[in-house]
CSV table of C-alpha atoms in Angstrom, one decimal:
chain,number,residue,atom,x,y,z
A,1,LEU,CA,-51.3,-47.2,-5.5
A,2,LEU,CA,-47.8,-46.8,-6.7
A,3,HIS,CA,-47.1,-43.8,-4.2
A,4,ASP,CA,-48.7,-45.8,-1.3
A,5,ARG,CA,-46.4,-48.7,-2.1
A,6,MET,CA,-43.3,-46.4,-2.1
A,7,ILE,CA,-44.3,-44.7,1.2
A,8,THR,CA,-44.7,-48.2,2.9
A,9,ALA,CA,-41.3,-49.2,1.3
A,10,MET,CA,-39.7,-46.0,2.8
A,11,LYS,CA,-41.1,-46.6,6.1
A,12,LYS,CA,-39.6,-50.2,6.1
A,13,TYR,CA,-36.3,-48.7,6.1
A,14,TYR,CA,-35.9,-46.0,8.6
A,15,TYR,CA,-32.4,-45.2,9.8
A,16,SER,CA,-31.7,-43.2,13.0
A,17,GLN,CA,-27.8,-43.2,12.3
A,18,ALA,CA,-26.1,-43.1,8.8
A,19,PRO,CA,-25.2,-46.7,7.7
A,20,LEU,CA,-21.6,-46.0,7.6
A,21,PRO,CA,-19.5,-44.0,10.0
A,22,PHE,CA,-19.5,-40.2,9.3
A,23,VAL,CA,-17.9,-37.5,11.3
A,24,GLY,CA,-20.5,-34.9,12.3
A,25,GLN,CA,-23.6,-36.8,11.3
A,26,LYS,CA,-26.7,-35.8,13.4
A,27,ARG,CA,-27.6,-39.0,14.9
A,28,MET,CA,-27.7,-37.6,18.5
A,29,PHE,CA,-30.1,-34.9,17.0
A,30,ALA,CA,-32.4,-37.4,15.4
A,31,SER,CA,-35.4,-37.1,17.7
A,32,GLU,CA,-35.2,-33.4,18.1
A,33,PHE,CA,-34.9,-32.9,14.5
A,34,ARG,CA,-38.0,-35.1,13.7
A,35,LYS,CA,-40.0,-32.6,16.1
A,36,VAL,CA,-38.5,-29.6,14.4
A,37,LEU,CA,-39.8,-30.8,11.0
A,38,LYS,CA,-43.2,-30.5,12.2
A,39,HIS,CA,-43.1,-26.8,12.0
A,40,PHE,CA,-42.6,-27.0,8.4
A,41,SER,CA,-45.8,-28.8,7.5
A,42,ASP,CA,-46.7,-26.5,4.8
A,43,ARG,CA,-43.5,-26.5,3.0
A,44,THR,CA,-43.0,-29.0,0.0
A,45,VAL,CA,-39.2,-28.9,-0.8
A,46,PHE,CA,-36.2,-29.4,1.7
A,47,VAL,CA,-32.7,-28.6,0.5
A,48,ASP,CA,-30.2,-30.4,2.5
A,49,LEU,CA,-27.0,-27.9,1.5
A,50,PHE,CA,-24.4,-29.7,3.0
A,51,GLY,CA,-25.6,-33.4,2.9
A,52,GLY,CA,-22.8,-35.2,4.5
A,53,SER,CA,-23.9,-38.7,5.5
A,54,GLY,CA,-27.5,-38.0,4.1
A,55,LEU,CA,-29.2,-38.7,7.5
A,56,LEU,CA,-30.9,-35.3,7.9
A,57,SER,CA,-32.3,-36.1,4.2
A,58,HIS,CA,-33.1,-39.6,5.0
A,59,ILE,CA,-35.1,-38.3,8.0
A,60,THR,CA,-36.8,-35.8,6.4
A,61,LYS,CA,-38.2,-37.9,3.5
A,62,ARG,CA,-39.3,-40.6,6.2
A,63,GLU,CA,-41.2,-38.0,8.0
A,64,ARG,CA,-42.5,-35.9,5.2
A,65,PRO,CA,-42.7,-38.7,2.3
A,66,ASP,CA,-45.0,-36.0,0.3
A,67,ALA,CA,-42.3,-33.6,0.3
A,68,THR,CA,-39.3,-33.1,-2.4
A,69,VAL,CA,-36.1,-33.7,-0.5
A,70,ILE,CA,-32.8,-32.6,-2.4
A,71,TYR,CA,-29.6,-34.3,-0.7
A,72,ASN,CA,-26.5,-32.7,-1.7
A,73,ASP,CA,-23.8,-35.4,-1.6
A,74,HIS,CA,-20.9,-33.2,-1.8
A,75,ASP,CA,-18.6,-35.6,0.1
A,76,ASN,CA,-19.5,-38.5,-2.2
A,77,TYR,CA,-21.0,-40.6,0.6
A,78,ARG,CA,-22.7,-42.4,-2.2
A,79,GLU,CA,-19.3,-44.1,-3.3
A,80,ARG,CA,-19.1,-45.7,0.1
A,81,LEU,CA,-22.4,-47.0,-0.1
A,82,GLU,CA,-22.1,-48.4,-3.4
A,83,ASN,CA,-19.0,-50.3,-2.3
A,84,ILE,CA,-20.6,-51.6,1.2
A,85,SER,CA,-20.3,-55.1,-0.1
A,86,ARG,CA,-16.5,-55.1,-0.6
A,87,THR,CA,-16.2,-53.2,2.9
A,88,ASN,CA,-18.2,-56.0,4.5
A,89,ALA,CA,-16.2,-58.6,2.8
A,90,LEU,CA,-12.7,-56.7,3.9
A,91,LEU,CA,-13.8,-56.6,7.3
A,92,SER,CA,-14.7,-60.0,7.4
A,93,ASP,CA,-11.4,-61.0,6.5
A,94,LEU,CA,-9.8,-58.9,9.1
A,95,ARG,CA,-12.2,-60.3,11.8
A,96,ARG,CA,-10.8,-63.7,11.1
A,97,LEU,CA,-7.2,-62.3,11.0
A,98,SER,CA,-7.9,-60.9,14.6
A,99,GLU,CA,-9.3,-64.2,16.1
A,100,GLY,CA,-8.0,-64.7,19.6
A,101,ILE,CA,-6.8,-61.1,19.9
A,102,PRO,CA,-8.8,-59.4,23.0
A,103,ARG,CA,-11.3,-57.0,22.2
A,104,HIS,CA,-9.9,-53.5,22.3
A,105,ARG,CA,-6.4,-54.8,22.8
A,106,MET,CA,-3.8,-53.3,20.5
A,107,LEU,CA,-2.5,-55.2,17.7
A,108,SER,CA,1.2,-56.5,17.6
A,109,LYS,CA,3.6,-54.9,15.0
A,110,LYS,CA,3.5,-58.5,13.3
A,111,MET,CA,-0.4,-58.4,13.1
A,112,HIS,CA,-0.4,-54.6,12.3
A,113,SER,CA,1.7,-55.8,9.0
A,114,ILE,CA,-0.5,-58.3,8.2
A,115,PHE,CA,-3.6,-56.3,8.4
A,116,LEU,CA,-2.0,-53.7,6.3
A,117,GLU,CA,-1.1,-56.3,3.7
A,118,ARG,CA,-4.6,-57.4,3.3
A,119,ILE,CA,-6.0,-53.8,3.0
A,120,ARG,CA,-3.3,-53.0,0.3
A,121,ARG,CA,-4.4,-56.1,-1.5
A,122,GLU,CA,-7.8,-54.8,-1.4
A,123,GLU,CA,-7.0,-51.3,-2.8
A,124,SER,CA,-5.1,-52.9,-5.5
A,125,THR,CA,-8.3,-54.4,-7.0
A,126,GLY,CA,-10.6,-51.2,-6.3
A,127,PHE,CA,-12.0,-49.3,-3.5
A,128,VAL,CA,-11.2,-49.0,0.2
A,129,ASP,CA,-13.4,-47.3,2.5
A,130,TYR,CA,-10.7,-46.1,5.1
A,131,LEU,CA,-13.1,-44.1,7.1
A,132,THR,CA,-15.1,-47.4,7.8
A,133,ILE,CA,-12.2,-49.2,8.4
A,134,SER,CA,-10.7,-46.8,10.7
A,135,SER,CA,-13.6,-47.4,12.9
A,136,SER,CA,-12.7,-51.1,13.4
A,137,LEU,CA,-9.1,-50.5,13.7
A,138,LEU,CA,-8.3,-47.2,15.3
A,139,PHE,CA,-8.5,-45.7,18.8
A,140,SER,CA,-11.7,-44.1,19.3
A,141,GLY,CA,-12.1,-40.8,17.2
A,142,LYS,CA,-9.2,-41.4,15.0
A,143,TYR,CA,-9.6,-41.8,11.4
A,144,ALA,CA,-7.3,-42.3,8.4
A,145,ARG,CA,-8.2,-41.2,4.9
A,146,ASN,CA,-5.7,-43.2,2.8
A,147,ILE,CA,-3.1,-46.3,3.4
A,148,GLY,CA,-0.3,-43.9,4.3
A,149,GLU,CA,-2.1,-42.2,7.1
A,150,LEU,CA,-3.2,-45.7,8.3
A,151,GLU,CA,0.2,-47.4,8.4
A,152,LYS,CA,1.4,-44.6,10.6
A,153,LEU,CA,-1.3,-45.5,13.5
A,154,ASN,CA,-1.3,-48.1,16.1
A,155,PHE,CA,-4.2,-50.7,15.3
A,156,TYR,CA,-6.7,-52.2,17.8
A,157,ASN,CA,-9.2,-54.8,17.8
A,158,ASN,CA,-12.0,-52.8,17.7
A,159,MET,CA,-13.6,-55.1,15.0
A,160,ARG,CA,-17.3,-54.6,14.2
A,161,LEU,CA,-18.8,-58.0,14.6
A,162,SER,CA,-21.8,-57.6,11.9
A,163,ASP,CA,-22.0,-56.5,8.3
A,164,TYR,CA,-22.9,-53.1,7.4
A,165,CYS,CA,-26.5,-52.5,5.6
A,166,CYS,CA,-27.8,-49.6,3.6
A,167,GLU,CA,-30.7,-50.9,2.0
A,168,GLY,CA,-33.4,-48.2,1.2
A,169,TYR,CA,-31.4,-45.6,2.9
A,170,LEU,CA,-31.4,-42.9,-0.3
A,171,ASP,CA,-35.0,-44.3,-1.4
A,172,GLY,CA,-37.1,-41.2,-2.3
A,173,LEU,CA,-34.4,-38.6,-2.4
A,174,GLU,CA,-33.1,-36.5,-5.2
A,175,VAL,CA,-29.2,-36.9,-5.0
A,176,VAL,CA,-26.8,-34.1,-6.4
A,177,CYS,CA,-23.3,-33.2,-6.0
A,178,CYS,CA,-22.5,-29.8,-6.1
A,179,ASP,CA,-21.2,-26.4,-4.3
A,180,TYR,CA,-23.8,-25.5,-1.9
A,181,ARG,CA,-24.0,-21.7,-3.6
A,182,GLU,CA,-25.4,-23.6,-6.7
A,183,LEU,CA,-28.2,-25.0,-4.8
A,184,VAL,CA,-28.7,-21.8,-3.2
A,185,ASP,CA,-29.0,-20.0,-6.5
A,186,ARG,CA,-31.4,-22.9,-8.2
A,187,TYR,CA,-33.9,-22.4,-5.4
A,188,ARG,CA,-33.4,-18.7,-4.4
A,189,ASP,CA,-36.6,-17.7,-5.6
A,190,SER,CA,-38.8,-21.0,-5.3
A,191,PRO,CA,-41.8,-20.7,-3.0
A,192,ASN,CA,-42.2,-23.6,0.0
A,193,VAL,CA,-38.2,-24.1,0.3
A,194,VAL,CA,-36.7,-25.0,3.2
A,195,TYR,CA,-32.9,-25.2,3.7
A,196,LEU,CA,-31.2,-27.7,6.0
A,197,ILE,CA,-28.2,-26.2,6.8
A,198,ASP,CA,-25.2,-28.5,8.7
A,199,PRO,CA,-22.2,-26.8,7.6
A,200,PRO,CA,-18.6,-27.5,8.8
A,201,TYR,CA,-18.2,-26.1,12.4
A,202,MET,CA,-16.0,-23.3,13.0
A,203,ALA,CA,-12.9,-24.0,15.2
A,204,THR,CA,-13.5,-27.9,14.7
A,205,ASP,CA,-11.7,-30.5,12.8
A,206,ILE,CA,-12.8,-30.7,9.2
A,207,SER,CA,-10.2,-33.1,7.7
A,208,THR,CA,-12.5,-35.9,6.8
A,209,TYR,CA,-14.6,-33.2,4.7
A,210,ARG,CA,-13.9,-32.7,1.2
A,211,MET,CA,-13.4,-28.9,1.7
A,212,ASP,CA,-11.1,-26.4,3.1
A,213,TRP,CA,-12.8,-23.6,4.5
A,214,LYS,CA,-11.7,-20.1,5.9
A,215,LEU,CA,-13.6,-17.7,8.0
A,216,THR,CA,-15.2,-16.0,5.1
A,217,ASP,CA,-16.7,-19.3,4.0
A,218,TYR,CA,-18.4,-20.0,7.4
A,219,LEU,CA,-19.8,-16.5,7.3
A,220,ASP,CA,-20.9,-16.7,3.9
A,221,VAL,CA,-23.3,-19.5,4.7
A,222,LEU,CA,-25.0,-16.9,7.1
A,223,LEU,CA,-26.3,-15.1,3.9
A,224,VAL,CA,-28.3,-18.1,2.9
A,225,LEU,CA,-30.5,-17.7,6.2
A,226,LYS,CA,-32.1,-14.4,5.1
A,227,GLY,CA,-35.5,-14.7,3.2
A,228,HIS,CA,-35.9,-18.5,3.6
A,229,PRO,CA,-37.0,-20.9,6.2
A,230,PHE,CA,-34.3,-23.1,7.5
A,231,ILE,CA,-32.9,-25.5,10.1
A,232,TYR,CA,-29.4,-24.6,11.0
A,233,PHE,CA,-26.8,-26.6,12.8
A,234,THR,CA,-23.7,-25.0,15.1
A,235,SER,CA,-21.6,-26.3,17.8
A,236,GLY,CA,-20.8,-24.9,21.3
A,237,LYS,CA,-17.3,-24.8,20.4
A,238,SER,CA,-18.0,-22.6,17.3
A,239,PRO,CA,-17.8,-18.9,18.0
A,240,ILE,CA,-20.2,-18.0,15.2
A,241,LEU,CA,-23.3,-17.0,17.5
A,242,ASP,CA,-21.2,-15.0,19.8
A,243,PHE,CA,-20.0,-13.3,16.7
A,244,CYS,CA,-23.3,-12.4,15.1
A,245,ARG,CA,-24.6,-11.0,18.7
A,246,TRP,CA,-21.7,-8.8,18.8
A,247,MET,CA,-22.2,-7.6,15.2
A,248,GLU,CA,-25.9,-6.9,16.2
A,249,GLU,CA,-24.9,-5.0,19.3
A,250,HIS,CA,-22.4,-3.1,17.3
A,251,PRO,CA,-24.2,-2.4,13.8
A,252,GLU,CA,-22.0,0.7,13.0
A,253,THR,CA,-18.7,-0.8,13.2
A,254,GLY,CA,-18.2,-1.9,9.8
A,255,ASN,CA,-14.5,-3.4,8.9
A,256,PRO,CA,-12.1,-1.7,11.0
A,257,PHE,CA,-9.4,-3.2,8.8
A,258,LYS,CA,-10.9,-1.9,5.3
A,259,GLY,CA,-7.9,0.3,3.4
A,260,ALA,CA,-5.2,-1.5,5.9
A,261,GLY,CA,-2.3,-2.8,4.2
A,262,MET,CA,-1.0,-6.3,5.4
A,263,SER,CA,2.1,-8.1,5.3
A,264,THR,CA,2.4,-11.9,6.1
A,265,LEU,CA,5.4,-13.9,7.1
A,266,THR,CA,5.8,-17.6,6.9
A,267,ALA,CA,8.0,-19.1,9.9
A,268,ARG,CA,9.0,-22.7,9.7
A,269,MET,CA,9.3,-24.6,13.0
A,270,ASN,CA,10.7,-27.8,11.8
A,271,TYR,CA,10.9,-30.0,8.7
A,272,SER,CA,7.1,-30.9,8.6
A,273,SER,CA,5.4,-27.9,10.2
A,274,SER,CA,5.3,-24.3,9.7
A,275,TYR,CA,2.9,-21.3,10.6
A,276,THR,CA,1.9,-17.8,8.8
A,277,ASP,CA,1.9,-14.7,10.8
A,278,ILE,CA,-0.2,-11.8,9.6
A,279,MET,CA,0.4,-8.0,10.2
A,280,LEU,CA,-2.4,-5.9,9.5
A,281,TYR,CA,-1.7,-2.1,9.1
A,282,LYS,CA,-3.2,1.5,8.2
A,283,GLU,CA,-1.3,4.6,7.9
A,284,MET,CA,-2.4,7.6,10.2
A,285,THR,CA,-3.9,9.4,7.0
A,286,GLU,CA,-6.4,6.6,6.5
A,287,ALA,CA,-7.1,6.1,9.9
A,288,ALA,CA,-9.0,8.6,12.7
A,289,THR,CA,-6.6,11.7,13.2
A,290,PRO,CA,-5.7,12.0,16.9
A,291,PRO,CA,-6.8,15.3,18.6
């Protein structure tokens, strides 16, 4: 009876998008994702390695209330959810301040300062969800992670007109916060496991994530795919699939830079930006000897 009540309660709160803004959430994939989940009807554990906003975990638990769903909240989305009442209160004050300003109109410098002062006051008393506040103040697609980034940007009256709600969103999930490799090791030998894999996309902006990845990090994720059922997400902007096809067509290639020396040079363009040049080299005795 308790189990039936839990399932009924979970069905009451079914979100098709994350309660709070999150770059890269899979809301556009929600309907297709539900269809794909039906292919794993005999699986009992779903491990969301890169949980992000938790939307994939949430949908999985709603579609498969019988299954165990592990949500890896590596980006600490829970902190934002736990402070949703503070965020709503702050947005309510900002809406009041924006009265009389046309929708989507850029705020004056004076109003910009007034808004910043209210946000600073909020920060002095606790938590500010800058990503959520950004969606109401900044031009579409722009996000600030702190007050320093926010004060450099123009504000627009894109204020959300209603409160955010997250009631029941994480119900039924087992929430952890760790490196995805720890979860892979934990469930490597477990039967009936499906990995949900939505890593940062290669060649896309990951500045809002709590990670800084290199090429090897993107490729290491591919090692997880072998030996377990999975649902993997990537992007048309990412070259990862082209790279995998190329490797399949040239399996004998190996690493042409193995044994090569490397020199790097950091060049400064101006006081605020620089770039690193990399030179790979291999002596002829280590390379193929020409005829």
